[in-house]
PDB file of C-alpha atoms in Angstrom:
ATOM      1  CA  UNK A   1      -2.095   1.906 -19.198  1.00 49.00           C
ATOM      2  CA  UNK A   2       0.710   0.286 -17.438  1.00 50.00           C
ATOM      3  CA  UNK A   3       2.944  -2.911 -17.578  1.00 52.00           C
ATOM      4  CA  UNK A   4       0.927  -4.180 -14.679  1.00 51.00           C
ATOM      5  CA  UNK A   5      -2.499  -3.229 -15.617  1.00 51.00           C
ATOM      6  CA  UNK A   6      -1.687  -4.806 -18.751  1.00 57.00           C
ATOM      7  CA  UNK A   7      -0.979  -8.428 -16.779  1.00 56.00           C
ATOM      8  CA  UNK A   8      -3.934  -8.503 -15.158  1.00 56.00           C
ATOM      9  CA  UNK A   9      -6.747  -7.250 -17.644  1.00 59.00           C
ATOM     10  CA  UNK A  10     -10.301  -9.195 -17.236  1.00 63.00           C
ATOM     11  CA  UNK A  11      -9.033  -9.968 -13.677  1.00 65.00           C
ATOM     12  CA  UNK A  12      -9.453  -6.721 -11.833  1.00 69.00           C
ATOM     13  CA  UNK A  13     -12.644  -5.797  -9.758  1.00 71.00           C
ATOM     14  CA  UNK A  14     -13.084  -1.856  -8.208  1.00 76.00           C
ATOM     15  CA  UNK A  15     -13.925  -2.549  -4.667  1.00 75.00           C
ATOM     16  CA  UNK A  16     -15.667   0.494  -2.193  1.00 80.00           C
ATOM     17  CA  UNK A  17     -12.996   0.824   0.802  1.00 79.00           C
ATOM     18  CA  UNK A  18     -15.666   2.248   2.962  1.00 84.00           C
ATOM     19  CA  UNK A  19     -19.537   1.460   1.366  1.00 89.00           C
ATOM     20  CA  UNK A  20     -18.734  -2.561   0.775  1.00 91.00           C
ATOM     21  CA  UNK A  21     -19.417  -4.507   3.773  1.00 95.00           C
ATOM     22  CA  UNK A  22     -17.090  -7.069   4.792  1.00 97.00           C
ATOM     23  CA  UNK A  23     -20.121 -10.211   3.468  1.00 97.00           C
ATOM     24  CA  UNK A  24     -19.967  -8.772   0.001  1.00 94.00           C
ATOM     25  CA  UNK A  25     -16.586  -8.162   0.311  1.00 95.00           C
ATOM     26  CA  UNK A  26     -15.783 -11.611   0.917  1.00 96.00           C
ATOM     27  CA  UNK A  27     -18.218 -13.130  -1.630  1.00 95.00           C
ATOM     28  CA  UNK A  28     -16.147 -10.884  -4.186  1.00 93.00           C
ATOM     29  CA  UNK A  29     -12.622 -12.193  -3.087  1.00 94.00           C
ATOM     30  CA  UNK A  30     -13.946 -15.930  -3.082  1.00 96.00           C
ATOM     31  CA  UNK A  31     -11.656 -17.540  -5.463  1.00 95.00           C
ATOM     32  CA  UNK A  32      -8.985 -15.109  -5.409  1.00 95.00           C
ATOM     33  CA  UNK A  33      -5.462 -15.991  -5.006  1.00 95.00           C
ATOM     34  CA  UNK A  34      -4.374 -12.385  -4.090  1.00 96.00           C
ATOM     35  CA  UNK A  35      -5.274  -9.029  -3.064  1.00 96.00           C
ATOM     36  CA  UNK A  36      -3.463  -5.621  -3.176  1.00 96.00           C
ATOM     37  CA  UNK A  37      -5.101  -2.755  -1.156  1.00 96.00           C
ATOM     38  CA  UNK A  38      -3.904   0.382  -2.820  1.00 94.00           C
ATOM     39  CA  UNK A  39      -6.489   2.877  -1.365  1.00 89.00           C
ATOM     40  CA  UNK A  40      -6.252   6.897  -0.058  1.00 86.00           C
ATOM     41  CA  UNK A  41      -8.913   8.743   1.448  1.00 82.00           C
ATOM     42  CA  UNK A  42     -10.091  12.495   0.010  1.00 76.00           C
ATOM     43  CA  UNK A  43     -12.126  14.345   1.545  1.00 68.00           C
ATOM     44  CA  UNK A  44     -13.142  15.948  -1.865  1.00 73.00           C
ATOM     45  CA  UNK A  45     -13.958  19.479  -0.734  1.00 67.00           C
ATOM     46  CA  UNK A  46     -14.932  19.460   2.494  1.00 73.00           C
ATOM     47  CA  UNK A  47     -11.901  19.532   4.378  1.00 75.00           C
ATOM     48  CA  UNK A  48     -13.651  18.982   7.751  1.00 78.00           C
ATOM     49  CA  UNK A  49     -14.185  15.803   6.534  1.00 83.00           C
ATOM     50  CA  UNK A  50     -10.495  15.047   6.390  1.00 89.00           C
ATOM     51  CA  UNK A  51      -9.776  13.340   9.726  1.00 93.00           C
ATOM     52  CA  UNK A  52     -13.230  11.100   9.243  1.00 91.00           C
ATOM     53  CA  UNK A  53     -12.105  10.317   5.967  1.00 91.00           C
ATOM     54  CA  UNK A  54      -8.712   9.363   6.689  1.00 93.00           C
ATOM     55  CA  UNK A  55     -10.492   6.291   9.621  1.00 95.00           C
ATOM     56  CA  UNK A  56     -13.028   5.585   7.309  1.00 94.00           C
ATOM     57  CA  UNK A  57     -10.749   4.748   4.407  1.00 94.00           C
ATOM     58  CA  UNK A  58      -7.257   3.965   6.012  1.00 95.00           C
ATOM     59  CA  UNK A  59      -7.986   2.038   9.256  1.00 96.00           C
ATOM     60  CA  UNK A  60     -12.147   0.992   8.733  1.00 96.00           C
ATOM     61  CA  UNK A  61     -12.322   0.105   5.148  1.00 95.00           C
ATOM     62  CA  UNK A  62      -8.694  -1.219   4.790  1.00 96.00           C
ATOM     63  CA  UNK A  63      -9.356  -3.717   7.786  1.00 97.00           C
ATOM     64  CA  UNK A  64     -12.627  -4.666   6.169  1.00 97.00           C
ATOM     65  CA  UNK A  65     -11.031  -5.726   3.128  1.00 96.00           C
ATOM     66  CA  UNK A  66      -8.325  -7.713   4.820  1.00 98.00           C
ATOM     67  CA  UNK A  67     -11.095  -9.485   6.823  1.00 98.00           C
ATOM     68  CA  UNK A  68     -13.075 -10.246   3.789  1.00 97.00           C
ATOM     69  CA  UNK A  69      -9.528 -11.730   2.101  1.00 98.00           C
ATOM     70  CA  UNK A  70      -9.024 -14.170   5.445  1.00 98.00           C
ATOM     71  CA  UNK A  71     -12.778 -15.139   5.308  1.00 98.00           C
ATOM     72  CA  UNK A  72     -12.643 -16.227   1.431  1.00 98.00           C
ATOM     73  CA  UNK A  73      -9.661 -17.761   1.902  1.00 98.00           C
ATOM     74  CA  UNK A  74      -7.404 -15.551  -0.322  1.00 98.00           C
ATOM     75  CA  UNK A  75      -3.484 -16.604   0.035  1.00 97.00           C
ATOM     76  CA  UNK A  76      -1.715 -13.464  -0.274  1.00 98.00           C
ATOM     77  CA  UNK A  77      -2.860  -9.445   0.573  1.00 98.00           C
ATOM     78  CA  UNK A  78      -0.245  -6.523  -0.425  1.00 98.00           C
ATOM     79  CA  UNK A  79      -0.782  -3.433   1.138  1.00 99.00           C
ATOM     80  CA  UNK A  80       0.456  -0.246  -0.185  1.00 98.00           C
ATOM     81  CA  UNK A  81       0.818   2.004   2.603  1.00 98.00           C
ATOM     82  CA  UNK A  82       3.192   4.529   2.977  1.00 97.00           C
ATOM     83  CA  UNK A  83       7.072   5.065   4.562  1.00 98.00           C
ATOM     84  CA  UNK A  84       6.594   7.112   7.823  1.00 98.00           C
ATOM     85  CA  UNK A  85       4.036   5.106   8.732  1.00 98.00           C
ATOM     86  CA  UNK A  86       5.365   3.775  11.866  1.00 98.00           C
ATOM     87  CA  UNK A  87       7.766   7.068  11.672  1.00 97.00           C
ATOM     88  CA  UNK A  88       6.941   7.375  15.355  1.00 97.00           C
ATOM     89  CA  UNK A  89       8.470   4.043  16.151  1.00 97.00           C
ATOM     90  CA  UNK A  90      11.386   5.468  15.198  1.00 97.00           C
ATOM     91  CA  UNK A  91      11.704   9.078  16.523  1.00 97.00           C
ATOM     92  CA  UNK A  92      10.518  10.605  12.917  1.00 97.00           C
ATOM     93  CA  UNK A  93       7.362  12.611  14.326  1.00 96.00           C
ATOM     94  CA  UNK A  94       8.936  15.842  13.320  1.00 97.00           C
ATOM     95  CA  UNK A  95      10.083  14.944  10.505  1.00 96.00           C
ATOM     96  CA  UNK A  96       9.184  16.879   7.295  1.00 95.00           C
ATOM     97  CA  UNK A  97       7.544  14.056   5.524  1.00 94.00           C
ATOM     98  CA  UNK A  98       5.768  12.548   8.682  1.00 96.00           C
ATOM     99  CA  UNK A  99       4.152  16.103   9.886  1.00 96.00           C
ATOM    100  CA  UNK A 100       3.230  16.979   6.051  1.00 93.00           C
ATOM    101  CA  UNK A 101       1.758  13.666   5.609  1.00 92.00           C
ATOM    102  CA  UNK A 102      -0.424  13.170   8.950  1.00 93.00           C
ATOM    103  CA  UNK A 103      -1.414  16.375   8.487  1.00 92.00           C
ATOM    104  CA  UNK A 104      -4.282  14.760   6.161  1.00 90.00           C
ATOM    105  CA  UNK A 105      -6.423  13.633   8.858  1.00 93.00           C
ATOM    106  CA  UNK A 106      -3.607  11.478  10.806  1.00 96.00           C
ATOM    107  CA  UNK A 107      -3.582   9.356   7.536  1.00 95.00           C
ATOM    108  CA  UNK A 108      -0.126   7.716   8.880  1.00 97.00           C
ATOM    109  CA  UNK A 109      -2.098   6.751  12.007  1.00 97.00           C
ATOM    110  CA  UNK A 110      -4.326   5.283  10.293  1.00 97.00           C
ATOM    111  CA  UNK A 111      -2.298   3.315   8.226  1.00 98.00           C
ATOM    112  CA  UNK A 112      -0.899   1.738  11.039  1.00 98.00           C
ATOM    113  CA  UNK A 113      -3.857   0.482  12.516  1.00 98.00           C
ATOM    114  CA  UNK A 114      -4.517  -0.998   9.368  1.00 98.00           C
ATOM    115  CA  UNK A 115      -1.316  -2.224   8.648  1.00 99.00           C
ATOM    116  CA  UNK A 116      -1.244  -3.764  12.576  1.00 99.00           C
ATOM    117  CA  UNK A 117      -4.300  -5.537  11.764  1.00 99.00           C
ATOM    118  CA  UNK A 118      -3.176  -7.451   8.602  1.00 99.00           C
ATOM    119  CA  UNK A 119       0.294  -8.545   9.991  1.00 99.00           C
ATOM    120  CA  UNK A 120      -1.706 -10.208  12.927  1.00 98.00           C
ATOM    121  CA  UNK A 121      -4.373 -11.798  10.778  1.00 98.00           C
ATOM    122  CA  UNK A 122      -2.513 -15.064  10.182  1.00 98.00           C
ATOM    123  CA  UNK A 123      -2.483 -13.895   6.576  1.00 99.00           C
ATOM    124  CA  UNK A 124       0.562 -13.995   4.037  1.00 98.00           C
ATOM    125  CA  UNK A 125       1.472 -10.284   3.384  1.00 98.00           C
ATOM    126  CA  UNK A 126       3.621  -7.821   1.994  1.00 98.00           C
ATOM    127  CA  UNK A 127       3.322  -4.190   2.811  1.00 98.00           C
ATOM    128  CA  UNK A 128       4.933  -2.261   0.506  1.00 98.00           C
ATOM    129  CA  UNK A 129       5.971   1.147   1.556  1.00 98.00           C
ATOM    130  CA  UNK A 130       6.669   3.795  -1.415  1.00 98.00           C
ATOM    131  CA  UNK A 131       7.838   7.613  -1.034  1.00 96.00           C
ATOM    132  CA  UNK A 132       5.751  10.138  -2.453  1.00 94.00           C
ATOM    133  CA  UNK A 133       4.181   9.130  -5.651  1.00 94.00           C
ATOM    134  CA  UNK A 134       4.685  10.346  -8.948  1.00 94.00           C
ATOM    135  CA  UNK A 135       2.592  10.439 -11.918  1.00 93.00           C
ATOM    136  CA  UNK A 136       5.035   9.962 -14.368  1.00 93.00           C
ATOM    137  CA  UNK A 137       7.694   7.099 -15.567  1.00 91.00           C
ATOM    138  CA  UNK A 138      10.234   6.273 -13.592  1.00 91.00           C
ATOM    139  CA  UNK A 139      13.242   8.227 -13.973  1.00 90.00           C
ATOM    140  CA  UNK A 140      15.011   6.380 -11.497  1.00 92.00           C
ATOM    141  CA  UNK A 141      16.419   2.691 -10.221  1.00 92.00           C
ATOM    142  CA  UNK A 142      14.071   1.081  -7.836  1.00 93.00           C
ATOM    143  CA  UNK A 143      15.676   0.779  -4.375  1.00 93.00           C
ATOM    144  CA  UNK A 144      14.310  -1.567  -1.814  1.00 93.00           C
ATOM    145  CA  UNK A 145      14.900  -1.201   1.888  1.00 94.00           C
ATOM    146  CA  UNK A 146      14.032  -2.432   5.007  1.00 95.00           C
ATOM    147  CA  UNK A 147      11.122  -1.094   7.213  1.00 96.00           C
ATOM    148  CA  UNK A 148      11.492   2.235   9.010  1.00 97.00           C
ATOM    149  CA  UNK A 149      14.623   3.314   7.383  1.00 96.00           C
ATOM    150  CA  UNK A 150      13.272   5.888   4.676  1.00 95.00           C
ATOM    151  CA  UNK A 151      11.725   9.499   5.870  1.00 95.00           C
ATOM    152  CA  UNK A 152      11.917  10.542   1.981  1.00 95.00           C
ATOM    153  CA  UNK A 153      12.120   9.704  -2.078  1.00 95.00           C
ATOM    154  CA  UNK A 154       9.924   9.935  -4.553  1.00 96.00           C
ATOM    155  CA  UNK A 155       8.356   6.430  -6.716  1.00 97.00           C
ATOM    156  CA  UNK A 156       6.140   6.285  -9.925  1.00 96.00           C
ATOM    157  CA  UNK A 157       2.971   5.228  -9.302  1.00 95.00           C
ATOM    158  CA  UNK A 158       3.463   2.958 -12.280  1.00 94.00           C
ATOM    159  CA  UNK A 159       6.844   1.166 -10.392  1.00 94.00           C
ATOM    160  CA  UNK A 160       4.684   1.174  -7.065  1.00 96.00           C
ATOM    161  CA  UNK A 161       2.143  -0.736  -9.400  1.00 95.00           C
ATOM    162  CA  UNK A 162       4.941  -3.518 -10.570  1.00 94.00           C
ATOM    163  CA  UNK A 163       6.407  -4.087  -7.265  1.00 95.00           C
ATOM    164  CA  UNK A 164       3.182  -5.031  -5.824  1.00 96.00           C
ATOM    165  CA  UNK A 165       2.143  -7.394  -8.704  1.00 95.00           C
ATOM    166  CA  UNK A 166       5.578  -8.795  -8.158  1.00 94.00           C
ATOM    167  CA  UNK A 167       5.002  -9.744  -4.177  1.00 96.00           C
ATOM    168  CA  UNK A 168       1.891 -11.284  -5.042  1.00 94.00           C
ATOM    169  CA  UNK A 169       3.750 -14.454  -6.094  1.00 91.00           C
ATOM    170  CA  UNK A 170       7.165 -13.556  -4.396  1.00 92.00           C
ATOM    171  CA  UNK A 171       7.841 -15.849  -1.903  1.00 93.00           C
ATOM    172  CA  UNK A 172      10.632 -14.064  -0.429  1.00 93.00           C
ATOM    173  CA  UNK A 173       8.369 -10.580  -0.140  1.00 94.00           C
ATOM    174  CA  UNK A 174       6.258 -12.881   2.406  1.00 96.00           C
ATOM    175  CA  UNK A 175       5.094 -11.744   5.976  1.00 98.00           C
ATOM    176  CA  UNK A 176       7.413  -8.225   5.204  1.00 97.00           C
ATOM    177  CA  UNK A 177       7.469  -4.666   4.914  1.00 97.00           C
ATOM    178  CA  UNK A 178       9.379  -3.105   1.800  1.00 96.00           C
ATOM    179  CA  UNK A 179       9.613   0.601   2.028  1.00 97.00           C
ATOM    180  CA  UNK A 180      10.601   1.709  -1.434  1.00 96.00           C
ATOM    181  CA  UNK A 181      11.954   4.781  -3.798  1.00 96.00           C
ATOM    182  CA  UNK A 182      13.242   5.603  -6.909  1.00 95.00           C
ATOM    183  CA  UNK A 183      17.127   5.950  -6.466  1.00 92.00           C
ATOM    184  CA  UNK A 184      18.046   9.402  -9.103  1.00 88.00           C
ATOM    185  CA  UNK A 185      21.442   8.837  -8.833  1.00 82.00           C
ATOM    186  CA  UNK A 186      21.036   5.751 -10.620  1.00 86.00           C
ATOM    187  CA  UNK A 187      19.360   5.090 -14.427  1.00 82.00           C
ATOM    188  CA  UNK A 188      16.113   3.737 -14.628  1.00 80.00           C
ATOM    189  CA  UNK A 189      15.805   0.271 -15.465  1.00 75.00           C
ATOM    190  CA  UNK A 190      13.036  -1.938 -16.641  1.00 70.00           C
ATOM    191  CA  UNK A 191      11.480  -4.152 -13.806  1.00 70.00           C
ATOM    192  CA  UNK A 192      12.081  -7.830 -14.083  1.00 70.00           C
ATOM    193  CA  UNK A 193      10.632  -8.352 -10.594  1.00 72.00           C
ATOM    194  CA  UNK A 194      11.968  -8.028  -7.259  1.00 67.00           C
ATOM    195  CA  UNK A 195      15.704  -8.469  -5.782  1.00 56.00           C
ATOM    196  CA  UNK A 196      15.315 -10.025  -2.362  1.00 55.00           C
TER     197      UNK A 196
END
């Protein structure tokens, strides 16, 4: 259990990326002040299934939910995606990171339809960014930089976690992308929120 599952406790709901329709999406979200999409597709076993999977769960289902948040009137939606995501924008294609990643079923392509839709839905938003993710503590100080300037870095999945509880009610995070990573070099240090 982590610092930011502990903050929100008896207000969390599991929502179905790809099954919920976009009506009982929305009757779910009415009342909500914020959303954070944190979703990734697997394909489970059938790896012919990763390419559907990745539009089903990245583009589809992710612009479903942020539909649902406009039409229920929710005030903020954070969106973890992923850096490389526009990594084409930026001549990163080849890159090691990009090619490994969008090797799942174009999953990077599919976060940027997904990420296209919710900056022109009129929404407030924060799309947070993180390296690869970790399953562990963080060993390192959180850096935050500016979009399309990271091709790698690693992040707990626990600091990805605090960072987008934190842009829920940072106005400073608003209506921008934060591509993020845990700095080694550095000492870990306890999150106290962002540093805009």
């Amino acid at each position: 259990e982590t610092r930011a599952s502990k903050s929100l406790q008896g207000n969390l709901k599991q929502l179905d990326v790809v099954e919920d329709s976009i009506d009982s999406l929305t009757e779910t979200l009415k009342g909500a002040d914020g959303l954070i999409i944190a979703c990734g597709m697997n394909p489970g076993k059938n790896l012919l299934r990763m390419s559907a999977a990745a539009h089903e769960v990245e583009n589809v289902g992710t612009c479903k939910h942020i539909s649902a948040a406009k039409n229920a009137g929710v005030k903020k939606v954070v969106m973890v995606s992923s850096i490389l995501t526009d990594g084409r924008a930026w001549g990163q294609e080849n890159s090691p990171g990009f090619v490994a990643t969008n090797a799942f079923g174009g999953a990077l392509d599919e976060k940027l339809v997904s990420e296209k839709f919710l900056r022109a839905s009129g929404l407030d938003y924060t799309i947070v960014r993180p390296g690869g993710l970790k399953a562990k503590a963080p060993t390192g100080e959180l850096s935050i930089n500016p979009e399309n300037t990271l091709n790698s870095g690693e992040i707990s999945r626990d600091l990805v976690a605090d960072v987008s509880i934190a842009c829920l009610n940072d106005p400073k995070s608003s209506n921008k992308v934060l591509e993020i990573f845990e700095d080694e070099g550095k000492p870990a240090k306890v999150f106290n929120g962002l540093v805009m």
